[in-house]
Amino acid sequence: MADTTDINKAGTEEFQRVSQVSEEGAQIIVQKREELGGFSSWEQIQQVTGISTMMIESLKDAGFYVTHASTPTPPRTESR
C-alpha cells in the first residue's frame, strides 16, 4: 500500500515530491493552509490562486488526503 499524507500536516518538501508541485506551489499551499487554520476539502484547496486542477489530481494520486481542519474551541467561561 502506498504512503498517505495529510495535506494539513505536510511540509513544503513533501509537496515538492509530487511531479506537478513546484517550490512556489508548495509554499502557496502551506501559506494558505496556515491562514485558514487548515483545509477542510479539496474544493477549498482548488479555490486557492495558483493551485491548478492538475496539481490537485497529482496530490491525490501521490496519496495526499484532506482531513477536516479543526477549529480551536474558545475557552469556557463560568457563569455564576
JSON list of N, CA and C in Angstrom, two decimals:
[
{"chain": "A", "resi": 1, "resn": "MET", "atom": "N", "xyz": [0.85, -1.18, 0.00]},
{"chain": "A", "resi": 1, "resn": "MET", "atom": "CA", "xyz": [0.00, 0.00, 0.00]},
{"chain": "A", "resi": 1, "resn": "MET", "atom": "C", "xyz": [0.89, 1.25, 0.00]},
{"chain": "A", "resi": 2, "resn": "ALA", "atom": "N", "xyz": [0.50, 2.23, -0.77]},
{"chain": "A", "resi": 2, "resn": "ALA", "atom": "CA", "xyz": [1.28, 3.46, -0.88]},
{"chain": "A", "resi": 2, "resn": "ALA", "atom": "C", "xyz": [1.14, 4.30, 0.38]},
{"chain": "A", "resi": 3, "resn": "ASP", "atom": "N", "xyz": [2.15, 5.10, 0.65]},
{"chain": "A", "resi": 3, "resn": "ASP", "atom": "CA", "xyz": [2.10, 6.01, 1.79]},
{"chain": "A", "resi": 3, "resn": "ASP", "atom": "C", "xyz": [1.02, 7.06, 1.54]},
{"chain": "A", "resi": 4, "resn": "THR", "atom": "N", "xyz": [0.39, 7.49, 2.62]},
{"chain": "A", "resi": 4, "resn": "THR", "atom": "CA", "xyz": [-0.59, 8.57, 2.53]},
{"chain": "A", "resi": 4, "resn": "THR", "atom": "C", "xyz": [-0.12, 9.72, 3.40]},
{"chain": "A", "resi": 5, "resn": "THR", "atom": "N", "xyz": [-0.51, 10.92, 3.01]},
{"chain": "A", "resi": 5, "resn": "THR", "atom": "CA", "xyz": [-0.07, 12.12, 3.72]},
{"chain": "A", "resi": 5, "resn": "THR", "atom": "C", "xyz": [-1.24, 13.07, 3.89]},
{"chain": "A", "resi": 6, "resn": "ASP", "atom": "N", "xyz": [-1.45, 13.53, 5.11]},
{"chain": "A", "resi": 6, "resn": "ASP", "atom": "CA", "xyz": [-2.49, 14.51, 5.40]},
{"chain": "A", "resi": 6, "resn": "ASP", "atom": "C", "xyz": [-2.02, 15.87, 4.88]},
{"chain": "A", "resi": 7, "resn": "ILE", "atom": "N", "xyz": [-2.78, 16.47, 4.01]},
{"chain": "A", "resi": 7, "resn": "ILE", "atom": "CA", "xyz": [-2.39, 17.76, 3.42]},
{"chain": "A", "resi": 7, "resn": "ILE", "atom": "C", "xyz": [-2.31, 18.86, 4.47]},
{"chain": "A", "resi": 8, "resn": "ASN", "atom": "N", "xyz": [-2.99, 18.66, 5.60]},
{"chain": "A", "resi": 8, "resn": "ASN", "atom": "CA", "xyz": [-2.96, 19.65, 6.67]},
{"chain": "A", "resi": 8, "resn": "ASN", "atom": "C", "xyz": [-1.75, 19.51, 7.58]},
{"chain": "A", "resi": 9, "resn": "LYS", "atom": "N", "xyz": [-0.91, 18.50, 7.33]},
{"chain": "A", "resi": 9, "resn": "LYS", "atom": "CA", "xyz": [0.27, 18.30, 8.15]},
{"chain": "A", "resi": 9, "resn": "LYS", "atom": "C", "xyz": [1.56, 18.26, 7.34]},
{"chain": "A", "resi": 10, "resn": "ALA", "atom": "N", "xyz": [1.47, 18.20, 6.03]},
{"chain": "A", "resi": 10, "resn": "ALA", "atom": "CA", "xyz": [2.65, 18.08, 5.17]},
{"chain": "A", "resi": 10, "resn": "ALA", "atom": "C", "xyz": [3.45, 19.37, 5.11]},
{"chain": "A", "resi": 11, "resn": "GLY", "atom": "N", "xyz": [4.76, 19.21, 4.98]},
{"chain": "A", "resi": 11, "resn": "GLY", "atom": "CA", "xyz": [5.65, 20.35, 4.80]},
{"chain": "A", "resi": 11, "resn": "GLY", "atom": "C", "xyz": [5.92, 20.59, 3.33]},
{"chain": "A", "resi": 12, "resn": "THR", "atom": "N", "xyz": [6.58, 21.69, 3.02]},
{"chain": "A", "resi": 12, "resn": "THR", "atom": "CA", "xyz": [6.84, 22.03, 1.62]},
{"chain": "A", "resi": 12, "resn": "THR", "atom": "C", "xyz": [7.64, 20.95, 0.90]},
{"chain": "A", "resi": 13, "resn": "GLU", "atom": "N", "xyz": [8.56, 20.30, 1.62]},
{"chain": "A", "resi": 13, "resn": "GLU", "atom": "CA", "xyz": [9.39, 19.27, 0.99]},
{"chain": "A", "resi": 13, "resn": "GLU", "atom": "C", "xyz": [8.53, 18.10, 0.53]},
{"chain": "A", "resi": 14, "resn": "GLU", "atom": "N", "xyz": [7.54, 17.73, 1.34]},
{"chain": "A", "resi": 14, "resn": "GLU", "atom": "CA", "xyz": [6.65, 16.63, 0.97]},
{"chain": "A", "resi": 14, "resn": "GLU", "atom": "C", "xyz": [5.83, 16.98, -0.27]},
{"chain": "A", "resi": 15, "resn": "PHE", "atom": "N", "xyz": [5.36, 18.21, -0.34]},
{"chain": "A", "resi": 15, "resn": "PHE", "atom": "CA", "xyz": [4.58, 18.63, -1.52]},
{"chain": "A", "resi": 15, "resn": "PHE", "atom": "C", "xyz": [5.44, 18.63, -2.77]},
{"chain": "A", "resi": 16, "resn": "GLN", "atom": "N", "xyz": [6.68, 19.03, -2.65]},
{"chain": "A", "resi": 16, "resn": "GLN", "atom": "CA", "xyz": [7.56, 19.14, -3.81]},
{"chain": "A", "resi": 16, "resn": "GLN", "atom": "C", "xyz": [7.94, 17.78, -4.39]},
{"chain": "A", "resi": 17, "resn": "ARG", "atom": "N", "xyz": [7.72, 16.71, -3.67]},
{"chain": "A", "resi": 17, "resn": "ARG", "atom": "CA", "xyz": [7.99, 15.36, -4.20]},
{"chain": "A", "resi": 17, "resn": "ARG", "atom": "C", "xyz": [6.98, 14.97, -5.26]},
{"chain": "A", "resi": 18, "resn": "VAL", "atom": "N", "xyz": [5.87, 15.71, -5.35]},
{"chain": "A", "resi": 18, "resn": "VAL", "atom": "CA", "xyz": [4.82, 15.44, -6.33]},
{"chain": "A", "resi": 18, "resn": "VAL", "atom": "C", "xyz": [5.19, 16.16, -7.62]},
{"chain": "A", "resi": 19, "resn": "SER", "atom": "N", "xyz": [5.08, 15.46, -8.74]},
{"chain": "A", "resi": 19, "resn": "SER", "atom": "CA", "xyz": [5.56, 15.99, -10.02]},
{"chain": "A", "resi": 19, "resn": "SER", "atom": "C", "xyz": [4.97, 17.34, -10.42]},
{"chain": "A", "resi": 20, "resn": "GLN", "atom": "N", "xyz": [3.72, 17.60, -10.13]},
{"chain": "A", "resi": 20, "resn": "GLN", "atom": "CA", "xyz": [3.09, 18.85, -10.57]},
{"chain": "A", "resi": 20, "resn": "GLN", "atom": "C", "xyz": [3.24, 20.00, -9.58]},
{"chain": "A", "resi": 21, "resn": "VAL", "atom": "N", "xyz": [3.95, 19.79, -8.46]},
{"chain": "A", "resi": 21, "resn": "VAL", "atom": "CA", "xyz": [4.05, 20.82, -7.43]},
{"chain": "A", "resi": 21, "resn": "VAL", "atom": "C", "xyz": [5.46, 21.40, -7.40]},
{"chain": "A", "resi": 22, "resn": "SER", "atom": "N", "xyz": [5.56, 22.67, -7.73]},
{"chain": "A", "resi": 22, "resn": "SER", "atom": "CA", "xyz": [6.84, 23.38, -7.70]},
{"chain": "A", "resi": 22, "resn": "SER", "atom": "C", "xyz": [7.10, 23.89, -6.29]},
{"chain": "A", "resi": 23, "resn": "GLU", "atom": "N", "xyz": [8.27, 24.45, -6.08]},
{"chain": "A", "resi": 23, "resn": "GLU", "atom": "CA", "xyz": [8.58, 25.06, -4.78]},
{"chain": "A", "resi": 23, "resn": "GLU", "atom": "C", "xyz": [7.57, 26.16, -4.46]},
{"chain": "A", "resi": 24, "resn": "GLU", "atom": "N", "xyz": [7.27, 26.98, -5.46]},
{"chain": "A", "resi": 24, "resn": "GLU", "atom": "CA", "xyz": [6.30, 28.06, -5.26]},
{"chain": "A", "resi": 24, "resn": "GLU", "atom": "C", "xyz": [4.91, 27.51, -4.93]},
{"chain": "A", "resi": 25, "resn": "GLY", "atom": "N", "xyz": [4.50, 26.46, -5.63]},
{"chain": "A", "resi": 25, "resn": "GLY", "atom": "CA", "xyz": [3.20, 25.85, -5.36]},
{"chain": "A", "resi": 25, "resn": "GLY", "atom": "C", "xyz": [3.12, 25.30, -3.95]},
{"chain": "A", "resi": 26, "resn": "ALA", "atom": "N", "xyz": [4.19, 24.66, -3.50]},
{"chain": "A", "resi": 26, "resn": "ALA", "atom": "CA", "xyz": [4.24, 24.12, -2.14]},
{"chain": "A", "resi": 26, "resn": "ALA", "atom": "C", "xyz": [4.12, 25.24, -1.11]},
{"chain": "A", "resi": 27, "resn": "GLN", "atom": "N", "xyz": [4.80, 26.35, -1.36]},
{"chain": "A", "resi": 27, "resn": "GLN", "atom": "CA", "xyz": [4.75, 27.48, -0.44]},
{"chain": "A", "resi": 27, "resn": "GLN", "atom": "C", "xyz": [3.36, 28.09, -0.39]},
{"chain": "A", "resi": 28, "resn": "ILE", "atom": "N", "xyz": [2.70, 28.16, -1.55]},
{"chain": "A", "resi": 28, "resn": "ILE", "atom": "CA", "xyz": [1.33, 28.70, -1.61]},
{"chain": "A", "resi": 28, "resn": "ILE", "atom": "C", "xyz": [0.39, 27.83, -0.78]},
{"chain": "A", "resi": 29, "resn": "ILE", "atom": "N", "xyz": [0.52, 26.51, -0.92]},
{"chain": "A", "resi": 29, "resn": "ILE", "atom": "CA", "xyz": [-0.35, 25.59, -0.18]},
{"chain": "A", "resi": 29, "resn": "ILE", "atom": "C", "xyz": [-0.15, 25.77, 1.32]},
{"chain": "A", "resi": 30, "resn": "VAL", "atom": "N", "xyz": [1.09, 25.77, 1.76]},
{"chain": "A", "resi": 30, "resn": "VAL", "atom": "CA", "xyz": [1.38, 25.87, 3.19]},
{"chain": "A", "resi": 30, "resn": "VAL", "atom": "C", "xyz": [0.94, 27.23, 3.74]},
{"chain": "A", "resi": 31, "resn": "GLN", "atom": "N", "xyz": [1.20, 28.31, 3.01]},
{"chain": "A", "resi": 31, "resn": "GLN", "atom": "CA", "xyz": [0.83, 29.64, 3.48]},
{"chain": "A", "resi": 31, "resn": "GLN", "atom": "C", "xyz": [-0.69, 29.76, 3.62]},
{"chain": "A", "resi": 32, "resn": "LYS", "atom": "N", "xyz": [-1.42, 29.31, 2.62]},
{"chain": "A", "resi": 32, "resn": "LYS", "atom": "CA", "xyz": [-2.88, 29.42, 2.68]},
{"chain": "A", "resi": 32, "resn": "LYS", "atom": "C", "xyz": [-3.44, 28.52, 3.78]},
{"chain": "A", "resi": 33, "resn": "ARG", "atom": "N", "xyz": [-2.86, 27.34, 3.94]},
{"chain": "A", "resi": 33, "resn": "ARG", "atom": "CA", "xyz": [-3.29, 26.42, 5.00]},
{"chain": "A", "resi": 33, "resn": "ARG", "atom": "C", "xyz": [-3.14, 27.09, 6.36]},
{"chain": "A", "resi": 34, "resn": "GLU", "atom": "N", "xyz": [-2.02, 27.77, 6.57]},
{"chain": "A", "resi": 34, "resn": "GLU", "atom": "CA", "xyz": [-1.78, 28.45, 7.84]},
{"chain": "A", "resi": 34, "resn": "GLU", "atom": "C", "xyz": [-2.77, 29.60, 8.04]},
{"chain": "A", "resi": 35, "resn": "GLU", "atom": "N", "xyz": [-3.07, 30.34, 6.97]},
{"chain": "A", "resi": 35, "resn": "GLU", "atom": "CA", "xyz": [-4.03, 31.44, 7.07]},
{"chain": "A", "resi": 35, "resn": "GLU", "atom": "C", "xyz": [-5.43, 30.94, 7.44]},
{"chain": "A", "resi": 36, "resn": "LEU", "atom": "N", "xyz": [-5.81, 29.80, 6.87]},
{"chain": "A", "resi": 36, "resn": "LEU", "atom": "CA", "xyz": [-7.15, 29.26, 7.09]},
{"chain": "A", "resi": 36, "resn": "LEU", "atom": "C", "xyz": [-7.25, 28.39, 8.34]},
{"chain": "A", "resi": 37, "resn": "GLY", "atom": "N", "xyz": [-6.13, 28.01, 8.89]},
{"chain": "A", "resi": 37, "resn": "GLY", "atom": "CA", "xyz": [-6.15, 27.08, 10.01]},
{"chain": "A", "resi": 37, "resn": "GLY", "atom": "C", "xyz": [-6.34, 25.65, 9.55]},
{"chain": "A", "resi": 38, "resn": "GLY", "atom": "N", "xyz": [-6.10, 25.39, 8.28]},
{"chain": "A", "resi": 38, "resn": "GLY", "atom": "CA", "xyz": [-6.22, 24.06, 7.70]},
{"chain": "A", "resi": 38, "resn": "GLY", "atom": "C", "xyz": [-7.27, 24.04, 6.60]},
{"chain": "A", "resi": 39, "resn": "PHE", "atom": "N", "xyz": [-7.15, 23.04, 5.74]},
{"chain": "A", "resi": 39, "resn": "PHE", "atom": "CA", "xyz": [-8.12, 22.86, 4.66]},
{"chain": "A", "resi": 39, "resn": "PHE", "atom": "C", "xyz": [-9.15, 21.83, 5.09]},
{"chain": "A", "resi": 40, "resn": "SER", "atom": "N", "xyz": [-10.40, 22.02, 4.68]},
{"chain": "A", "resi": 40, "resn": "SER", "atom": "CA", "xyz": [-11.45, 21.07, 5.03]},
{"chain": "A", "resi": 40, "resn": "SER", "atom": "C", "xyz": [-11.94, 20.27, 3.83]},
{"chain": "A", "resi": 41, "resn": "SER", "atom": "N", "xyz": [-11.51, 20.63, 2.61]},
{"chain": "A", "resi": 41, "resn": "SER", "atom": "CA", "xyz": [-11.94, 19.88, 1.42]},
{"chain": "A", "resi": 41, "resn": "SER", "atom": "C", "xyz": [-11.01, 20.19, 0.25]},
{"chain": "A", "resi": 42, "resn": "TRP", "atom": "N", "xyz": [-11.04, 19.30, -0.73]},
{"chain": "A", "resi": 42, "resn": "TRP", "atom": "CA", "xyz": [-10.27, 19.55, -1.96]},
{"chain": "A", "resi": 42, "resn": "TRP", "atom": "C", "xyz": [-10.82, 20.76, -2.69]},
{"chain": "A", "resi": 43, "resn": "GLU", "atom": "N", "xyz": [-12.12, 20.98, -2.61]},
{"chain": "A", "resi": 43, "resn": "GLU", "atom": "CA", "xyz": [-12.74, 22.14, -3.29]},
{"chain": "A", "resi": 43, "resn": "GLU", "atom": "C", "xyz": [-12.18, 23.44, -2.72]},
{"chain": "A", "resi": 44, "resn": "GLN", "atom": "N", "xyz": [-11.97, 23.47, -1.41]},
{"chain": "A", "resi": 44, "resn": "GLN", "atom": "CA", "xyz": [-11.40, 24.66, -0.77]},
{"chain": "A", "resi": 44, "resn": "GLN", "atom": "C", "xyz": [-9.98, 24.91, -1.28]},
{"chain": "A", "resi": 45, "resn": "ILE", "atom": "N", "xyz": [-9.21, 23.86, -1.41]},
{"chain": "A", "resi": 45, "resn": "ILE", "atom": "CA", "xyz": [-7.83, 23.99, -1.91]},
{"chain": "A", "resi": 45, "resn": "ILE", "atom": "C", "xyz": [-7.83, 24.47, -3.35]},
{"chain": "A", "resi": 46, "resn": "GLN", "atom": "N", "xyz": [-8.76, 23.96, -4.15]},
{"chain": "A", "resi": 46, "resn": "GLN", "atom": "CA", "xyz": [-8.81, 24.33, -5.56]},
{"chain": "A", "resi": 46, "resn": "GLN", "atom": "C", "xyz": [-9.11, 25.81, -5.75]},
{"chain": "A", "resi": 47, "resn": "GLN", "atom": "N", "xyz": [-9.73, 26.45, -4.78]},
{"chain": "A", "resi": 47, "resn": "GLN", "atom": "CA", "xyz": [-10.06, 27.87, -4.88]},
{"chain": "A", "resi": 47, "resn": "GLN", "atom": "C", "xyz": [-8.86, 28.77, -4.60]},
{"chain": "A", "resi": 48, "resn": "VAL", "atom": "N", "xyz": [-7.76, 28.19, -4.15]},
{"chain": "A", "resi": 48, "resn": "VAL", "atom": "CA", "xyz": [-6.56, 28.98, -3.86]},
{"chain": "A", "resi": 48, "resn": "VAL", "atom": "C", "xyz": [-5.89, 29.38, -5.16]},
{"chain": "A", "resi": 49, "resn": "THR", "atom": "N", "xyz": [-5.63, 30.66, -5.31]},
{"chain": "A", "resi": 49, "resn": "THR", "atom": "CA", "xyz": [-4.95, 31.16, -6.51]},
{"chain": "A", "resi": 49, "resn": "THR", "atom": "C", "xyz": [-3.58, 30.50, -6.62]},
{"chain": "A", "resi": 50, "resn": "GLY", "atom": "N", "xyz": [-3.30, 29.95, -7.81]},
{"chain": "A", "resi": 50, "resn": "GLY", "atom": "CA", "xyz": [-2.02, 29.30, -8.05]},
{"chain": "A", "resi": 50, "resn": "GLY", "atom": "C", "xyz": [-2.07, 27.79, -7.92]},
{"chain": "A", "resi": 51, "resn": "ILE", "atom": "N", "xyz": [-3.20, 27.25, -7.46]},
{"chain": "A", "resi": 51, "resn": "ILE", "atom": "CA", "xyz": [-3.36, 25.81, -7.33]},
{"chain": "A", "resi": 51, "resn": "ILE", "atom": "C", "xyz": [-4.23, 25.33, -8.49]},
{"chain": "A", "resi": 52, "resn": "SER", "atom": "N", "xyz": [-3.66, 24.51, -9.36]},
{"chain": "A", "resi": 52, "resn": "SER", "atom": "CA", "xyz": [-4.39, 24.04, -10.53]},
{"chain": "A", "resi": 52, "resn": "SER", "atom": "C", "xyz": [-5.08, 22.71, -10.26]},
{"chain": "A", "resi": 53, "resn": "THR", "atom": "N", "xyz": [-6.05, 22.40, -11.10]},
{"chain": "A", "resi": 53, "resn": "THR", "atom": "CA", "xyz": [-6.72, 21.10, -11.02]},
{"chain": "A", "resi": 53, "resn": "THR", "atom": "C", "xyz": [-5.72, 19.98, -11.21]},
{"chain": "A", "resi": 54, "resn": "MET", "atom": "N", "xyz": [-4.78, 20.17, -12.13]},
{"chain": "A", "resi": 54, "resn": "MET", "atom": "CA", "xyz": [-3.75, 19.16, -12.39]},
{"chain": "A", "resi": 54, "resn": "MET", "atom": "C", "xyz": [-2.89, 18.92, -11.14]},
{"chain": "A", "resi": 55, "resn": "MET", "atom": "N", "xyz": [-2.57, 19.99, -10.41]},
{"chain": "A", "resi": 55, "resn": "MET", "atom": "CA", "xyz": [-1.79, 19.87, -9.20]},
{"chain": "A", "resi": 55, "resn": "MET", "atom": "C", "xyz": [-2.57, 19.07, -8.14]},
{"chain": "A", "resi": 56, "resn": "ILE", "atom": "N", "xyz": [-3.84, 19.36, -8.00]},
{"chain": "A", "resi": 56, "resn": "ILE", "atom": "CA", "xyz": [-4.66, 18.65, -7.03]},
{"chain": "A", "resi": 56, "resn": "ILE", "atom": "C", "xyz": [-4.75, 17.17, -7.39]},
{"chain": "A", "resi": 57, "resn": "GLU", "atom": "N", "xyz": [-4.95, 16.86, -8.65]},
{"chain": "A", "resi": 57, "resn": "GLU", "atom": "CA", "xyz": [-5.02, 15.46, -9.07]},
{"chain": "A", "resi": 57, "resn": "GLU", "atom": "C", "xyz": [-3.70, 14.74, -8.81]},
{"chain": "A", "resi": 58, "resn": "SER", "atom": "N", "xyz": [-2.58, 15.43, -9.01]},
{"chain": "A", "resi": 58, "resn": "SER", "atom": "CA", "xyz": [-1.27, 14.84, -8.73]},
{"chain": "A", "resi": 58, "resn": "SER", "atom": "C", "xyz": [-1.11, 14.57, -7.24]},
{"chain": "A", "resi": 59, "resn": "LEU", "atom": "N", "xyz": [-1.59, 15.49, -6.40]},
{"chain": "A", "resi": 59, "resn": "LEU", "atom": "CA", "xyz": [-1.53, 15.29, -4.95]},
{"chain": "A", "resi": 59, "resn": "LEU", "atom": "C", "xyz": [-2.35, 14.07, -4.54]},
{"chain": "A", "resi": 60, "resn": "LYS", "atom": "N", "xyz": [-3.55, 13.97, -5.09]},
{"chain": "A", "resi": 60, "resn": "LYS", "atom": "CA", "xyz": [-4.41, 12.82, -4.77]},
{"chain": "A", "resi": 60, "resn": "LYS", "atom": "C", "xyz": [-3.74, 11.52, -5.21]},
{"chain": "A", "resi": 61, "resn": "ASP", "atom": "N", "xyz": [-3.19, 11.52, -6.43]},
{"chain": "A", "resi": 61, "resn": "ASP", "atom": "CA", "xyz": [-2.53, 10.32, -6.96]},
{"chain": "A", "resi": 61, "resn": "ASP", "atom": "C", "xyz": [-1.32, 9.93, -6.12]},
{"chain": "A", "resi": 62, "resn": "ALA", "atom": "N", "xyz": [-0.68, 10.92, -5.49]},
{"chain": "A", "resi": 62, "resn": "ALA", "atom": "CA", "xyz": [0.51, 10.66, -4.67]},
{"chain": "A", "resi": 62, "resn": "ALA", "atom": "C", "xyz": [0.14, 10.23, -3.24]},
{"chain": "A", "resi": 63, "resn": "GLY", "atom": "N", "xyz": [-1.16, 10.15, -2.93]},
{"chain": "A", "resi": 63, "resn": "GLY", "atom": "CA", "xyz": [-1.58, 9.67, -1.62]},
{"chain": "A", "resi": 63, "resn": "GLY", "atom": "C", "xyz": [-1.91, 10.76, -0.61]},
{"chain": "A", "resi": 64, "resn": "PHE", "atom": "N", "xyz": [-2.01, 11.99, -1.06]},
{"chain": "A", "resi": 64, "resn": "PHE", "atom": "CA", "xyz": [-2.40, 13.06, -0.14]},
{"chain": "A", "resi": 64, "resn": "PHE", "atom": "C", "xyz": [-3.91, 12.97, 0.09]},
{"chain": "A", "resi": 65, "resn": "TYR", "atom": "N", "xyz": [-4.33, 13.32, 1.30]},
{"chain": "A", "resi": 65, "resn": "TYR", "atom": "CA", "xyz": [-5.75, 13.34, 1.62]},
{"chain": "A", "resi": 65, "resn": "TYR", "atom": "C", "xyz": [-6.02, 14.55, 2.50]},
{"chain": "A", "resi": 66, "resn": "VAL", "atom": "N", "xyz": [-7.29, 14.91, 2.62]},
{"chain": "A", "resi": 66, "resn": "VAL", "atom": "CA", "xyz": [-7.71, 16.07, 3.41]},
{"chain": "A", "resi": 66, "resn": "VAL", "atom": "C", "xyz": [-8.50, 15.58, 4.61]},
{"chain": "A", "resi": 67, "resn": "THR", "atom": "N", "xyz": [-8.06, 15.98, 5.79]},
{"chain": "A", "resi": 67, "resn": "THR", "atom": "CA", "xyz": [-8.86, 15.76, 6.99]},
{"chain": "A", "resi": 67, "resn": "THR", "atom": "C", "xyz": [-9.55, 17.09, 7.26]},
{"chain": "A", "resi": 68, "resn": "HIS", "atom": "N", "xyz": [-10.63, 17.04, 7.95]},
{"chain": "A", "resi": 68, "resn": "HIS", "atom": "CA", "xyz": [-11.32, 18.30, 8.27]},
{"chain": "A", "resi": 68, "resn": "HIS", "atom": "C", "xyz": [-10.46, 19.12, 9.22]},
{"chain": "A", "resi": 69, "resn": "ALA", "atom": "N", "xyz": [-10.26, 20.36, 8.85]},
{"chain": "A", "resi": 69, "resn": "ALA", "atom": "CA", "xyz": [-9.48, 21.27, 9.71]},
{"chain": "A", "resi": 69, "resn": "ALA", "atom": "C", "xyz": [-10.26, 21.48, 10.99]},
{"chain": "A", "resi": 70, "resn": "SER", "atom": "N", "xyz": [-9.56, 21.46, 12.08]},
{"chain": "A", "resi": 70, "resn": "SER", "atom": "CA", "xyz": [-10.25, 21.68, 13.35]},
{"chain": "A", "resi": 70, "resn": "SER", "atom": "C", "xyz": [-10.19, 23.15, 13.72]},
{"chain": "A", "resi": 71, "resn": "THR", "atom": "N", "xyz": [-11.29, 23.62, 14.24]},
{"chain": "A", "resi": 71, "resn": "THR", "atom": "CA", "xyz": [-11.36, 25.00, 14.70]},
{"chain": "A", "resi": 71, "resn": "THR", "atom": "C", "xyz": [-11.12, 24.99, 16.20]},
{"chain": "A", "resi": 72, "resn": "PRO", "atom": "N", "xyz": [-10.21, 25.82, 16.67]},
{"chain": "A", "resi": 72, "resn": "PRO", "atom": "CA", "xyz": [-9.97, 25.85, 18.11]},
{"chain": "A", "resi": 72, "resn": "PRO", "atom": "C", "xyz": [-11.25, 26.18, 18.87]},
{"chain": "A", "resi": 73, "resn": "THR", "atom": "N", "xyz": [-11.45, 25.48, 19.94]},
{"chain": "A", "resi": 73, "resn": "THR", "atom": "CA", "xyz": [-12.62, 25.73, 20.78]},
{"chain": "A", "resi": 73, "resn": "THR", "atom": "C", "xyz": [-12.30, 26.89, 21.71]},
{"chain": "A", "resi": 74, "resn": "PRO", "atom": "N", "xyz": [-13.20, 27.89, 21.77]},
{"chain": "A", "resi": 74, "resn": "PRO", "atom": "CA", "xyz": [-12.94, 29.02, 22.66]},
{"chain": "A", "resi": 74, "resn": "PRO", "atom": "C", "xyz": [-12.97, 28.55, 24.12]},
{"chain": "A", "resi": 75, "resn": "PRO", "atom": "N", "xyz": [-12.21, 29.21, 24.96]},
{"chain": "A", "resi": 75, "resn": "PRO", "atom": "CA", "xyz": [-12.20, 28.81, 26.37]},
{"chain": "A", "resi": 75, "resn": "PRO", "atom": "C", "xyz": [-13.58, 28.98, 26.99]},
{"chain": "A", "resi": 76, "resn": "ARG", "atom": "N", "xyz": [-13.93, 28.08, 27.87]},
{"chain": "A", "resi": 76, "resn": "ARG", "atom": "CA", "xyz": [-15.22, 28.16, 28.54]},
{"chain": "A", "resi": 76, "resn": "ARG", "atom": "C", "xyz": [-15.17, 29.22, 29.63]},
{"chain": "A", "resi": 77, "resn": "THR", "atom": "N", "xyz": [-16.25, 29.93, 29.75]},
{"chain": "A", "resi": 77, "resn": "THR", "atom": "CA", "xyz": [-16.35, 30.90, 30.84]},
{"chain": "A", "resi": 77, "resn": "THR", "atom": "C", "xyz": [-17.43, 30.40, 31.78]},
{"chain": "A", "resi": 78, "resn": "GLU", "atom": "N", "xyz": [-17.14, 30.47, 33.03]},
{"chain": "A", "resi": 78, "resn": "GLU", "atom": "CA", "xyz": [-18.10, 30.01, 34.02]},
{"chain": "A", "resi": 78, "resn": "GLU", "atom": "C", "xyz": [-19.03, 31.15, 34.38]},
{"chain": "A", "resi": 79, "resn": "SER", "atom": "N", "xyz": [-20.31, 30.84, 34.39]},
{"chain": "A", "resi": 79, "resn": "SER", "atom": "CA", "xyz": [-21.28, 31.87, 34.80]},
{"chain": "A", "resi": 79, "resn": "SER", "atom": "C", "xyz": [-21.77, 31.51, 36.19]},
{"chain": "A", "resi": 80, "resn": "ARG", "atom": "N", "xyz": [-21.96, 32.51, 36.97]},
{"chain": "A", "resi": 80, "resn": "ARG", "atom": "CA", "xyz": [-22.41, 32.29, 38.35]},
{"chain": "A", "resi": 80, "resn": "ARG", "atom": "C", "xyz": [-23.77, 32.85, 38.56]}
]
